[in-house]
Structure formats: structure tokens, C-alpha cells
Coordinates of C-alpha atoms in Angstrom, one line a residue:
A1 CA -16.8 21.5 -18.5
A2 CA -16.6 22.9 -22.0
L3 CA -16.8 19.3 -23.4
A4 CA -20.0 18.4 -21.6
P5 CA -22.4 19.3 -24.4
Y6 CA -20.2 17.3 -26.9
L7 CA -20.2 14.3 -24.6
K8 CA -24.0 14.5 -24.2
A9 CA -24.4 14.6 -28.0
L10 CA -22.3 11.4 -28.3
G11 CA -24.9 9.6 -26.1
I12 CA -22.6 9.4 -23.1
S13 CA -24.4 9.1 -19.7
H14 CA -21.5 9.6 -17.2
L15 CA -18.1 11.2 -17.1
Y16 CA -15.5 8.9 -15.4
A17 CA -12.7 10.7 -13.8
S18 CA -9.4 9.4 -12.5
P19 CA -8.7 10.6 -8.9
F20 CA -9.2 14.4 -8.4
L21 CA -8.5 14.6 -4.7
K22 CA -5.3 16.5 -3.7
A23 CA -2.4 14.6 -5.1
R24 CA 1.4 15.1 -5.0
P25 CA 2.3 18.3 -6.9
G26 CA 2.9 17.5 -10.6
S27 CA 1.2 14.1 -10.4
T28 CA 0.2 12.9 -13.9
H29 CA -2.3 10.4 -12.6
G30 CA -3.7 11.4 -9.2
Y31 CA -3.3 8.0 -7.5
D32 CA -0.6 9.5 -5.1
I33 CA -3.2 11.3 -2.9
V34 CA -1.7 13.3 -0.1
D35 CA -5.0 14.8 1.3
H36 CA -8.3 12.9 0.9
D37 CA -10.2 16.0 2.2
R38 CA -9.2 18.5 -0.5
L39 CA -9.8 18.7 -4.2
N40 CA -6.7 18.9 -6.3
P41 CA -5.8 22.5 -6.8
E42 CA -3.9 21.7 -10.0
L43 CA -7.1 20.6 -11.6
G44 CA -8.9 23.8 -10.6
G45 CA -9.8 23.2 -7.0
E46 CA -13.2 24.0 -5.5
E47 CA -14.0 26.6 -8.2
G48 CA -13.1 24.3 -11.1
F49 CA -15.0 21.4 -9.7
A50 CA -18.1 23.6 -9.2
R51 CA -17.9 24.7 -12.8
L52 CA -17.6 21.1 -14.0
S53 CA -20.4 19.9 -11.8
D54 CA -22.7 22.6 -13.0
A55 CA -21.9 21.8 -16.7
L56 CA -22.6 18.1 -16.2
K57 CA -25.9 18.8 -14.5
E58 CA -27.0 21.2 -17.3
N59 CA -26.4 18.4 -19.8
G60 CA -27.8 15.6 -17.8
L61 CA -24.5 13.8 -17.2
G62 CA -23.4 11.9 -14.1
L63 CA -19.9 11.8 -12.6
I64 CA -18.0 8.7 -11.4
L65 CA -14.9 9.2 -9.3
D66 CA -12.0 6.8 -9.2
F67 CA -11.4 6.6 -5.4
V68 CA -8.3 5.3 -3.8
P69 CA -8.9 3.7 -0.3
N70 CA -5.7 1.6 -0.3
H71 CA -2.8 4.0 -0.1
M72 CA -1.5 7.5 0.0
G73 CA 1.5 9.3 -1.4
V74 CA 4.3 9.6 1.2
G75 CA 7.8 11.0 1.3
R76 CA 8.9 14.4 0.2
A77 CA 7.1 17.2 2.2
D78 CA 3.5 17.3 1.3
N79 CA 1.6 14.6 3.3
A80 CA 0.7 16.1 6.7
W81 CA -0.3 12.7 8.2
W82 CA 3.0 11.0 7.2
L83 CA 5.1 13.9 8.4
D84 CA 3.3 13.7 11.7
V85 CA 4.0 10.0 12.0
L86 CA 7.7 10.5 11.2
E87 CA 7.8 13.2 13.9
W88 CA 6.0 11.4 16.7
G89 CA 6.0 7.7 15.8
Q90 CA 3.3 5.7 17.5
K91 CA 2.3 8.7 19.5
S92 CA 1.0 10.4 16.4
P93 CA -2.8 10.3 16.1
H94 CA -2.2 9.4 12.4
A95 CA 0.0 6.3 13.2
P96 CA -3.0 3.9 13.1
A97 CA -3.8 5.0 9.6
F98 CA -0.6 3.4 8.2
D99 CA 0.2 -0.3 8.1
I100 CA 3.6 -0.1 9.9
D101 CA 5.4 -3.0 11.7
W102 CA 7.0 -0.7 14.3
D103 CA 9.1 -3.3 16.0
A104 CA 10.7 -4.8 12.8
L105 CA 13.8 -2.6 12.7
P106 CA 16.8 -4.7 14.0
H107 CA 19.5 -3.5 16.4
R108 CA 17.4 -0.5 17.5
R109 CA 16.2 0.5 20.9
H110 CA 13.2 2.4 19.8
P111 CA 10.5 1.4 17.3
G112 CA 10.6 3.1 13.9
V113 CA 9.8 3.1 10.2
L114 CA 12.4 2.4 7.6
L115 CA 12.7 5.1 4.9
P116 CA 14.6 3.7 1.9
I117 CA 14.9 7.0 0.1
L118 CA 18.7 7.6 -0.2
G119 CA 20.4 7.4 -3.5
R120 CA 23.5 5.9 -2.1
P121 CA 24.5 4.1 1.2
Y122 CA 23.5 6.0 4.4
G123 CA 27.1 6.6 5.5
D124 CA 28.0 8.1 2.1
A125 CA 24.9 10.3 2.1
L126 CA 25.6 11.5 5.7
Q127 CA 29.3 12.3 5.2
S128 CA 28.8 14.0 1.9
G129 CA 26.4 16.5 3.4
E130 CA 23.3 15.4 1.4
I131 CA 21.4 15.0 4.6
E132 CA 21.0 18.5 6.1
L133 CA 19.6 19.7 9.4
K134 CA 17.5 22.8 8.9
Y135 CA 15.5 25.2 11.1
D136 CA 12.2 26.7 10.0
A137 CA 12.2 30.0 11.8
A138 CA 8.6 30.8 11.0
A139 CA 7.3 27.5 12.3
G140 CA 9.8 27.1 15.1
S141 CA 10.6 23.6 14.0
F142 CA 13.6 21.4 13.1
A143 CA 13.8 18.9 10.3
A144 CA 16.5 17.0 8.4
W145 CA 16.2 17.2 4.7
Y146 CA 17.4 14.9 2.0
F147 CA 16.8 16.9 -1.2
E148 CA 13.0 17.2 -1.4
H149 CA 12.3 14.8 1.5
K150 CA 11.4 16.4 4.8
L151 CA 12.3 14.4 7.9
P152 CA 10.8 16.1 11.0
I153 CA 12.8 16.0 14.2
N154 CA 10.9 14.9 17.3
P155 CA 10.3 17.9 19.6
Q156 CA 11.4 15.8 22.6
R157 CA 14.9 16.1 21.2
Y158 CA 14.8 19.9 20.9
G159 CA 16.2 20.5 24.4
E160 CA 19.5 18.8 23.7
M161 CA 19.7 20.3 20.3
L162 CA 19.2 23.9 21.6
R163 CA 21.9 23.4 24.1
T164 CA 24.2 22.1 21.4
V165 CA 23.6 24.9 18.9
V166 CA 23.9 27.6 21.5
A167 CA 27.2 26.2 22.5
A168 CA 28.4 25.9 18.9
A169 CA 27.3 29.5 18.2
D170 CA 29.1 30.7 21.4
A171 CA 25.9 32.5 22.1
G172 CA 25.4 31.7 25.8
N173 CA 25.7 35.3 26.8
E174 CA 23.6 36.7 24.0
R175 CA 20.0 37.6 24.6
G176 CA 18.7 35.1 21.9
G177 CA 21.0 32.4 23.2
R178 CA 19.8 32.8 26.8
A179 CA 16.2 32.6 25.7
L180 CA 16.8 29.4 23.8
L181 CA 18.6 27.9 26.8
A182 CA 15.6 28.8 29.0
I183 CA 13.3 27.0 26.6
A184 CA 15.7 24.0 26.7
D185 CA 15.6 23.9 30.5
D186 CA 11.8 23.7 30.4
V187 CA 12.0 20.5 28.3
R188 CA 14.8 18.7 30.1
D189 CA 12.5 15.7 30.8
P190 CA 13.1 13.2 27.9
S191 CA 9.3 12.8 27.6
A192 CA 8.7 16.6 27.2
P193 CA 7.0 18.1 25.5
A194 CA 3.9 15.9 25.2
Y195 CA 2.2 15.8 21.7
R196 CA -0.4 18.3 22.7
D197 CA 2.2 20.7 24.1
A198 CA 4.6 20.7 21.1
P199 CA 2.8 23.5 19.1
T200 CA 3.3 25.8 22.1
L201 CA 7.0 24.9 22.3
K202 CA 7.4 25.7 18.6
Q203 CA 5.6 29.0 19.0
R204 CA 7.9 30.0 21.8
L205 CA 10.9 29.1 19.6
A206 CA 9.6 31.1 16.7
A207 CA 9.0 34.1 19.0
V208 CA 12.6 34.3 20.3
D209 CA 14.1 37.6 19.3
G210 CA 17.4 36.8 17.6
G211 CA 16.9 33.0 18.0
A212 CA 16.9 32.2 14.3
E213 CA 20.3 33.8 13.9
V214 CA 21.8 31.9 16.8
I215 CA 20.4 28.6 15.5
A216 CA 21.7 29.3 12.0
R217 CA 25.2 29.7 13.4
G218 CA 25.0 26.8 15.7
L219 CA 23.7 24.2 13.3
S220 CA 27.3 23.7 12.2
A221 CA 27.5 21.3 15.1
Y222 CA 25.4 19.0 13.0
G223 CA 27.2 19.7 9.8
S224 CA 29.0 17.2 7.6
G225 CA 32.1 19.4 7.3
S226 CA 33.7 17.5 10.1
E227 CA 33.7 13.9 11.5
A228 CA 32.2 15.2 14.7
G229 CA 29.4 17.0 12.9
A230 CA 28.4 13.9 10.9
A231 CA 28.6 11.8 14.1
A232 CA 26.3 14.3 15.9
L233 CA 23.8 14.3 13.1
H234 CA 23.9 10.5 13.0
R235 CA 23.2 10.3 16.8
L236 CA 20.3 12.7 16.4
L237 CA 18.8 10.8 13.5
E238 CA 19.2 7.5 15.4
R239 CA 16.9 8.8 18.1
Q240 CA 14.0 9.6 15.7
H241 CA 11.0 7.5 14.8
Y242 CA 12.5 6.6 11.5
R243 CA 15.7 5.1 10.0
L244 CA 17.1 6.5 6.7
A245 CA 18.4 3.9 4.3
Y246 CA 19.7 3.3 0.8
W247 CA 16.8 2.7 -1.6
R248 CA 18.1 -0.9 -2.3
V249 CA 17.4 -1.8 1.3
A250 CA 13.7 -1.7 0.6
F251 CA 14.0 -5.1 -1.1
S252 CA 14.6 -6.8 2.2
A253 CA 13.9 -4.5 5.1
V254 CA 11.0 -2.1 4.5
N255 CA 8.5 -2.4 7.3
Y256 CA 5.4 -0.6 6.1
R257 CA 2.9 -2.0 3.6
R258 CA 3.3 -0.3 0.2
F259 CA 1.3 -0.3 -3.1
F260 CA 3.1 -3.3 -4.6
D261 CA 6.8 -2.3 -4.4
I262 CA 6.4 1.5 -4.7
T263 CA 8.1 3.1 -1.7
D264 CA 6.4 6.4 -1.9
L265 CA 2.9 4.9 -1.9
A266 CA 2.1 3.7 1.7
G267 CA -0.7 1.4 2.4
L268 CA -3.6 2.7 4.5
R269 CA -5.4 0.7 7.3
V270 CA -8.8 1.6 6.1
E271 CA -10.2 -1.1 8.4
D272 CA -9.4 1.4 11.3
P273 CA -12.8 3.3 11.8
A274 CA -11.1 6.6 12.3
T275 CA -9.1 6.3 9.2
F276 CA -12.2 5.2 7.2
R277 CA -14.1 8.3 8.4
A278 CA -11.1 10.6 7.7
I279 CA -10.5 9.6 4.1
H280 CA -14.2 9.6 3.1
G281 CA -15.1 13.1 4.4
L282 CA -14.9 15.0 1.1
V283 CA -16.3 12.1 -0.9
A284 CA -19.2 11.9 1.6
R285 CA -20.0 15.6 1.1
L286 CA -20.0 15.2 -2.7
I287 CA -22.3 12.2 -2.5
A288 CA -24.7 14.0 -0.1
G289 CA -24.7 17.1 -2.4
D290 CA -25.5 14.9 -5.5
K291 CA -22.2 15.9 -7.0
L292 CA -21.2 12.3 -7.5
Q293 CA -23.3 9.5 -9.1
G294 CA -20.8 6.7 -8.8
L295 CA -17.4 5.4 -7.5
R296 CA -14.8 3.2 -8.9
L297 CA -12.8 1.7 -6.0
D298 CA -9.1 1.3 -6.9
H299 CA -7.1 -1.8 -5.9
I300 CA -9.8 -3.4 -3.7
D301 CA -7.6 -6.5 -3.2
G302 CA -5.0 -4.4 -1.3
L303 CA -7.3 -3.9 1.6
R304 CA -7.1 -6.1 4.7
D305 CA -10.9 -7.0 4.5
P306 CA -12.5 -5.8 1.3
A307 CA -15.9 -7.2 2.4
Q308 CA -15.9 -5.2 5.6
Y309 CA -14.9 -2.1 3.6
T310 CA -17.6 -2.3 1.0
R311 CA -20.1 -3.0 3.7
R312 CA -19.1 0.1 5.6
L313 CA -19.1 2.2 2.4
S314 CA -22.5 0.9 1.4
L315 CA -24.0 1.8 4.8
L316 CA -22.4 5.3 4.6
I317 CA -23.7 5.9 1.0
R318 CA -27.3 4.8 1.9
K319 CA -27.3 7.0 5.0
L320 CA -26.0 10.0 3.1
R321 CA -28.5 9.6 0.3
R322 CA -31.4 9.0 2.6
E323 CA -30.7 12.1 4.6
A324 CA -30.4 14.1 1.4
N325 CA -33.7 12.7 0.0
L326 CA -31.9 11.2 -3.0
P327 CA -32.7 7.9 -4.7
A328 CA -31.1 5.0 -2.8
S329 CA -29.4 3.6 -5.9
F330 CA -25.7 4.5 -6.3
Y331 CA -23.3 2.9 -8.8
V332 CA -20.1 1.4 -7.3
I333 CA -17.7 -0.9 -9.1
V334 CA -14.4 -2.4 -7.9
E335 CA -11.1 -2.8 -9.7
K336 CA -10.7 -6.5 -9.2
I337 CA -8.8 -8.9 -11.4
L338 CA -10.7 -12.2 -11.8
A339 CA -8.8 -15.3 -13.0
E340 CA -10.3 -17.6 -15.5
G341 CA -13.4 -19.1 -14.0
E342 CA -13.3 -17.0 -10.8
D343 CA -16.4 -15.3 -9.7
L344 CA -16.6 -11.9 -7.9
P345 CA -17.3 -12.3 -4.2
R346 CA -20.6 -10.9 -3.0
F347 CA -19.5 -7.5 -1.9
A348 CA -22.2 -5.3 -0.4
G349 CA -23.4 -2.5 -2.7
I350 CA -21.1 -3.4 -5.5
A351 CA -22.4 -3.5 -9.1
G352 CA -19.5 -5.5 -10.5
T353 CA -15.9 -5.1 -11.6
T354 CA -14.2 -2.5 -13.9
G355 CA -14.4 -5.2 -16.6
Y356 CA -10.9 -6.7 -17.2
E357 CA -12.5 -10.1 -17.5
W358 CA -15.0 -9.0 -20.1
L359 CA -12.3 -7.3 -22.2
N360 CA -10.5 -10.6 -22.2
I361 CA -13.7 -12.4 -23.3
L362 CA -14.0 -10.0 -26.2
S363 CA -10.4 -10.5 -27.2
R364 CA -10.8 -14.3 -27.2
V365 CA -13.9 -14.3 -29.3
L366 CA -12.0 -12.4 -31.9
V367 CA -9.1 -15.0 -32.0
D368 CA -8.9 -17.4 -34.9
G369 CA -7.6 -20.5 -33.2
R370 CA -6.0 -21.9 -36.4
G371 CA -3.3 -19.2 -36.1
L372 CA -2.2 -19.9 -32.5
E373 CA 0.0 -22.9 -33.3
P374 CA 2.0 -21.2 -36.1
L375 CA 2.4 -18.1 -33.9
E376 CA 3.8 -20.2 -31.0
R377 CA 6.1 -22.1 -33.3
T378 CA 7.4 -19.0 -34.9
W379 CA 8.0 -17.3 -31.5
R380 CA 9.8 -20.3 -29.9
E381 CA 12.0 -20.8 -33.0
F382 CA 13.0 -17.1 -32.9
T383 CA 13.7 -16.9 -29.2
G384 CA 14.7 -20.4 -28.3
E385 CA 12.3 -20.4 -25.4
R386 CA 11.1 -24.0 -24.5
A387 CA 9.5 -23.5 -21.1
D388 CA 5.7 -23.6 -20.8
F389 CA 3.9 -20.6 -19.4
F390 CA 3.4 -22.0 -15.9
A391 CA 7.2 -22.7 -15.6
I392 CA 7.8 -19.1 -16.7
L393 CA 5.3 -17.8 -14.2
E394 CA 6.8 -19.9 -11.3
A395 CA 10.3 -18.6 -12.1
A396 CA 8.9 -15.1 -12.1
K397 CA 7.3 -15.7 -8.7
L398 CA 10.5 -16.9 -7.2
R399 CA 12.4 -13.9 -8.6
V400 CA 9.8 -11.5 -7.0
I401 CA 9.9 -13.3 -3.7
D402 CA 13.7 -13.0 -3.6
T403 CA 13.8 -9.4 -4.6
I404 CA 11.1 -6.7 -4.6
L405 CA 8.7 -8.4 -2.2
A406 CA 11.4 -10.1 -0.1
S407 CA 10.8 -8.0 3.0
E408 CA 7.0 -8.7 2.9
F409 CA 7.6 -12.4 2.6
T410 CA 10.1 -12.4 5.4
V411 CA 7.6 -10.7 7.7
L412 CA 5.0 -13.3 6.9
C413 CA 7.5 -16.1 7.6
G414 CA 8.4 -14.6 10.9
A415 CA 4.8 -14.2 11.9
L416 CA 4.1 -17.9 11.0
S417 CA 7.2 -19.0 13.0
R418 CA 6.0 -17.1 16.0
I419 CA 2.6 -18.7 15.8
A420 CA 4.2 -22.2 15.6
A421 CA 6.5 -21.5 18.5
G422 CA 3.5 -20.7 20.7
H423 CA 2.3 -24.3 21.0
F424 CA 4.1 -27.5 22.1
S425 CA 2.8 -29.5 19.1
T426 CA 4.3 -27.2 16.5
R427 CA 7.3 -25.5 18.1
D428 CA 9.7 -27.8 16.3
F429 CA 8.7 -26.4 12.9
T430 CA 11.7 -24.2 12.3
I431 CA 11.5 -20.9 10.4
D432 CA 13.4 -22.3 7.5
R433 CA 10.9 -25.2 7.1
L434 CA 8.0 -22.9 7.5
R435 CA 9.4 -20.5 4.9
A436 CA 9.9 -23.4 2.4
A437 CA 6.3 -24.6 3.0
L438 CA 4.8 -21.1 2.6
Q439 CA 6.8 -20.6 -0.5
F440 CA 5.4 -23.7 -2.1
Y441 CA 1.9 -22.5 -1.1
V442 CA 2.2 -19.1 -2.8
L443 CA 3.9 -20.6 -5.9
E444 CA 0.8 -22.9 -6.3
F445 CA -1.7 -20.2 -5.5
P446 CA -3.7 -19.6 -8.7
V447 CA -5.7 -16.4 -8.1
Y448 CA -4.9 -13.0 -6.7
R449 CA -6.3 -13.6 -3.2
T450 CA -8.9 -15.3 -1.0
Y451 CA -11.3 -13.3 1.2
V452 CA -11.0 -15.0 4.6
T453 CA -12.3 -12.6 7.3
A454 CA -12.0 -12.5 11.1
A455 CA -15.0 -14.9 11.1
G456 CA -13.0 -17.5 9.1
A457 CA -13.0 -18.9 5.6
S458 CA -16.0 -19.3 3.3
P459 CA -16.7 -22.7 1.8
H460 CA -15.4 -21.4 -1.6
D461 CA -12.2 -20.0 -0.1
R462 CA -11.7 -23.2 1.9
Q463 CA -11.9 -25.2 -1.2
T464 CA -9.3 -23.0 -2.9
I465 CA -7.0 -23.2 0.1
D466 CA -7.3 -27.0 0.4
A467 CA -6.5 -27.5 -3.3
V468 CA -3.4 -25.3 -3.0
I469 CA -2.3 -27.0 0.2
A470 CA -2.6 -30.4 -1.6
R471 CA -0.5 -29.3 -4.6
A472 CA 2.1 -27.8 -2.2
R473 CA 2.2 -30.9 -0.1
A474 CA 2.8 -33.1 -3.2
R475 CA 6.0 -31.1 -3.9
W476 CA 7.4 -31.5 -0.4
R477 CA 10.4 -33.6 0.0
G478 CA 10.9 -33.1 3.8
P479 CA 10.3 -35.5 6.6
D480 CA 7.5 -33.3 8.1
P481 CA 4.6 -33.1 5.7
E482 CA 2.3 -32.4 8.7
I483 CA 3.7 -28.8 8.5
F484 CA 1.0 -28.3 5.8
D485 CA -1.8 -29.2 8.2
F486 CA -0.5 -26.4 10.4
L487 CA -0.2 -24.0 7.5
R488 CA -3.7 -24.8 6.3
D489 CA -5.2 -24.3 9.7
A490 CA -3.4 -20.9 10.1
I491 CA -4.6 -19.7 6.7
T492 CA -8.2 -20.7 7.2
L493 CA -8.2 -19.3 10.8
D494 CA -9.1 -22.7 12.2
L495 CA -6.0 -22.4 14.4
A496 CA -7.5 -19.3 16.0
A497 CA -10.1 -21.5 17.8
N498 CA -7.3 -23.6 19.4
P499 CA -6.7 -22.0 22.9
G500 CA -3.0 -23.0 22.7
Y501 CA -2.4 -20.4 19.9
S502 CA -2.7 -16.6 19.9
A503 CA -5.9 -15.8 17.9
V504 CA -4.7 -12.3 17.3
R505 CA -1.4 -13.5 15.7
V506 CA -3.2 -16.1 13.6
R507 CA -5.7 -13.6 12.3
N508 CA -3.0 -11.0 11.5
F509 CA -1.0 -13.6 9.6
A510 CA -3.9 -14.9 7.6
L511 CA -5.2 -11.5 6.6
K512 CA -1.7 -10.2 5.8
L513 CA -1.0 -13.2 3.6
Q514 CA -4.1 -12.2 1.5
Q515 CA -2.6 -8.8 1.1
F516 CA 0.6 -10.4 -0.2
T517 CA -0.6 -12.9 -2.8
G518 CA -2.2 -10.1 -5.0
P519 CA 1.0 -8.1 -5.4
L520 CA 3.0 -11.3 -5.9
M521 CA 0.7 -12.4 -8.7
A522 CA 0.6 -8.9 -10.3
K523 CA 4.4 -8.4 -10.2
S524 CA 5.2 -11.9 -11.4
M525 CA 2.5 -12.5 -14.0
E526 CA 1.6 -9.1 -15.4
D527 CA 5.0 -7.4 -14.9
T528 CA 7.3 -10.3 -15.6
A529 CA 5.8 -13.5 -17.2
F530 CA 3.7 -11.5 -19.7
Y531 CA 7.0 -10.0 -21.0
R532 CA 8.6 -13.5 -21.4
Y533 CA 5.8 -15.5 -23.0
H534 CA 4.8 -14.1 -26.4
R535 CA 2.6 -16.4 -28.4
L536 CA -0.1 -13.8 -28.9
L537 CA 0.3 -10.5 -27.2
A538 CA -3.4 -9.6 -27.4
L539 CA -4.0 -12.3 -24.7
N540 CA -1.3 -11.0 -22.4
E541 CA -3.7 -8.5 -20.7
V542 CA -4.5 -7.8 -17.1
G543 CA -6.7 -10.7 -15.9
G544 CA -6.0 -12.6 -19.1
E545 CA -4.7 -16.1 -19.8
P546 CA -1.8 -16.1 -22.3
T547 CA -2.3 -19.8 -23.0
A548 CA -6.0 -19.5 -23.7
G549 CA -7.4 -20.5 -27.1
E550 CA -10.2 -19.0 -29.1
L551 CA -13.6 -18.7 -27.6
P552 CA -16.2 -20.3 -29.9
L553 CA -19.2 -18.1 -30.7
A554 CA -21.7 -20.4 -29.0
E555 CA -19.7 -20.4 -25.8
F556 CA -19.4 -16.6 -26.0
H557 CA -23.2 -16.3 -26.0
E558 CA -23.5 -18.8 -23.1
V559 CA -21.1 -16.6 -21.1
Q560 CA -23.0 -13.5 -21.9
Q561 CA -26.3 -15.2 -21.0
R562 CA -24.9 -16.2 -17.6
R563 CA -23.7 -12.6 -17.2
V564 CA -27.3 -11.3 -17.8
E565 CA -28.7 -13.8 -15.3

């Protein structure tokens, strides 16, 4: 707020802020939002924002917010939605907000979400006492804790727990123990309490006179001091809607979509209408109150259907501004990495990208092409590297597929195999062959993603897909090249029109594949290949082409002219 007059004097028109909705305590960036409906108290909260907003208005400055529709910060104990999902699983009203494959956990009777948060193997963490069962006397609730991570216990397990702790405390004849056993008798049914009745159960527990003391003594039954205690805690945890795991397990078994490979950033299903409304409540109020003059949409390629999202957002913004008698125009840009020669799709209400591609154009026009060959020769002589960039990139993609995105790739292969098995003409395509074909496809994929929607592939996307399929087929050494016809038809959604296949499964596979190719490209190119190919580091930028040459001045002007048009 104090800087506003200075910014105005510099000729600046808008202040651009990284996310200022409520993030994880201590966040240095704000992208790990835990509540989209509150301003970040560590930045001043409501009062601080009002002061900033007034100062900007007094100086004629606008405000652009970096908004995160793709993911939320999860884990620890500060995201109410995520904690509710852990407590109630698919019965939680917040379960549809997260992109969880509930049935993916093997050897398990009940659906659940894998939580790879442990610093060492599960058995070691359990027996060492690092996983502790605790009772919150004020809230009347139980939770297991692993250091700062809260793991709520489902209230439908409270009955058996209360009987166990009262027995362990030898409190059956105490007033508090009898009251706890009475509550346990009321929830003997394995399906009790229902979600809506759980708050009442917790209130009754919290109100038991002497109950907290009895529970504190009886929790030793779930302690790690004995083999029996560790086994009891394990049995309890196995009946929850989550499974605790060593952090390394995330490489191959995580079953919720993340922001790239970051376990404590869980992907949101913003395509779900209720989720869309919930995460845009505060932003909508700020837009309607003319407190915001623009949005920068973070990681648009992570969404299931970016075109649908921008269309919904554009309709919401127009409605809000019309009802508030504000001008219809509102500035919205997307964080989108465009490859060389790639155009931005026509997203509704979007002014353009955040500009990675233009920064790379400016870098290239400053390059003196005569220096590139000596630089490359010097680098190769010094390092001994002989591979070209595309070989380095492919090696990086293979490493990423086999490690940090292995679980996501395995899910895609399983989905493709299930689709193939659903029709007599393709059921002989084994999962191993389908995996090999899909791997060739993503290795040859040249951009971050296509934008196939439930309605099918656009002519431009179809052209991209056909070209990738042709290159992948050319590398195939198997006796069944027709597997690529099946793969192409699944990716373009042509297969969904065939009554012999499940249209829902085909659609889910095709749209999830698009959410995979972006992270694969980012982790393999930006985070790996860029650190292995060092001809000229200035060209190793997000959206850049490390093998590019100089951009002649005449061509630079042509590019800018096309941009103006």
C-alpha cells in the first residue's frame, strides 16, 4: 500500500500479485492454497487487503491476481476439505473436488487414498511410535498423527475404539467409562453414525465428564510400546479411507493427481460444477466489488478441460460485472507454455499467455549466431557429451516415466488395457504391448498437450495426434502395428462412438492422457534435459528451444506484425 504512489510515478498501470488466498502457514509463494474462500492472514487478511485496495484506487492502479484453479495444498492439518475426505472417503461432500482413483489401492477391501508421507517404511514408522493415536478432548474426535500430519479417524470406528480404550483403562465401573460405553452402544452398527450425525456424536464425547481422562489412559491399547499395541493401531489404520506409506512409494503407487510430482499439492477437479463454485467464491466477490481488474490463471494445462473452464469463468465474470454495472472488459491471461510454432487455442475470454514465448523471441533476437558453433564445440569438448538434444530429451522422458510419474503412467496403461479388453476386436492387445505403444506415443509427443474435449478432437489436434501416431508406428518392431489404430482412435475419442466400447472409459482415458503429457514434458525437458544440454544457457528457458539459432531482425519484425494482427 505504501508503495502505490511510487509505482504510479513509474508509469505502472497494474500491480500483479502472486496468490494471496489462504495458503499453508509459512508459505513463501502462496501456490499451496488451503482455503480459496479466505484471504491469507499472514499477508494482512481482510484489513490488509482493504488498505491495499484503497491505496491502489487512490493512485489509479489496477490489481491482477495470480489464481490457482488446478490444485490445493494438502497433508499436515490445515486443509479442511482434505481432512474431511480422509475422514469419510467417498462419503465426504468434498470427495468430488479431488482427482482420486479410489479403487486403485491393491490388496484392500475398502477404497482409499494412498498417503506417501512417511520418512521411512510403514512398519518401521509404526513400531517406532512415530505414528500416534490422539484424542482431541475439546472437539470429541480421534486422529492419528505423524509429526505435523493429521490423519482423522472415521467416526464409524469410534464404537470399537471406545470399548477398547475403556477396557485398557480398566474404567468400566467409572462414571466416565460407563458414559463412553453407552455412546459406543449407540453406534454399534458399522454404518453408524451417518455423515450428518457425526458432529452430534463428537459433541456427546466432548461432553462426557471424566471421559478425556479415561481415553488418555486407554489409548495405550494403540501404543507402540508393545507388539499388541502396534498391531491394534495397524488394524485401525487399515480400516480408514487412506493408507499410509513410505514417501518413495509415491513413485509407483500414488492414486491422486498431483501438481507434477509434488505429493502435498493435490489436483482439483474444477470441471465439477460444485467445486468450480466453491473455489471461486471469494474471487467472485472481489471482481463484483471492483477490487480485481484481472486474473492470471496458473497451470491451465493441468485442468481436465481448459476450454470448458475458461468458458465457465468468462460467463461468471461477465455476469458479475453486468450485475455490478461495471465495464464488461476484464483482463485474463493464462500460464501456458507454447512450443515453437504452436498457437494458443481459442479460449473464451482470454487475452493471451503470460508471455514465455515472447521472452524467448526477445532472447533469440539478441543472439549472435556466429557464436553458437564455438560455444557448442567448447561445451562438448569440456563435457564429452555427444548426444543431440532430442536424444537427451528422450532419455529424460524415459527416466521420468520410470520414476516420478510411474504411477500416473501405470494408471493410463491400465485404463487403456481395460478399454481394449471390452471389445472382441482388440482384447488380444495385452497390457505390455499397450504400454509399449503408449510409451512410444508420449516419447514422440512434441508439445505440452492437446485439447481434445468430450465432443472430440479439433482438426488441429487431430493433425498433431496423427503425426505423433505415425512417428510412433515407424518405431514399432512388433507383429501388431494395428495397435496404433486403436490407440489413435482412443486418443481422438473416435472410439467412443463405437457401441462396443465404453464411451465413459474412452473419454476418461483421453482426457487424463492430456493431463499427463504436460507434466511429462515439464519434468523431462525443463527439469532434466535443460540441465544436460548447455550450448547457450540463455535459450534453456521455459517454452524455449535450446537448439534454436539467432532470430534475424527481419523475421523478428514479421513475428511482431503477426502478433499485432
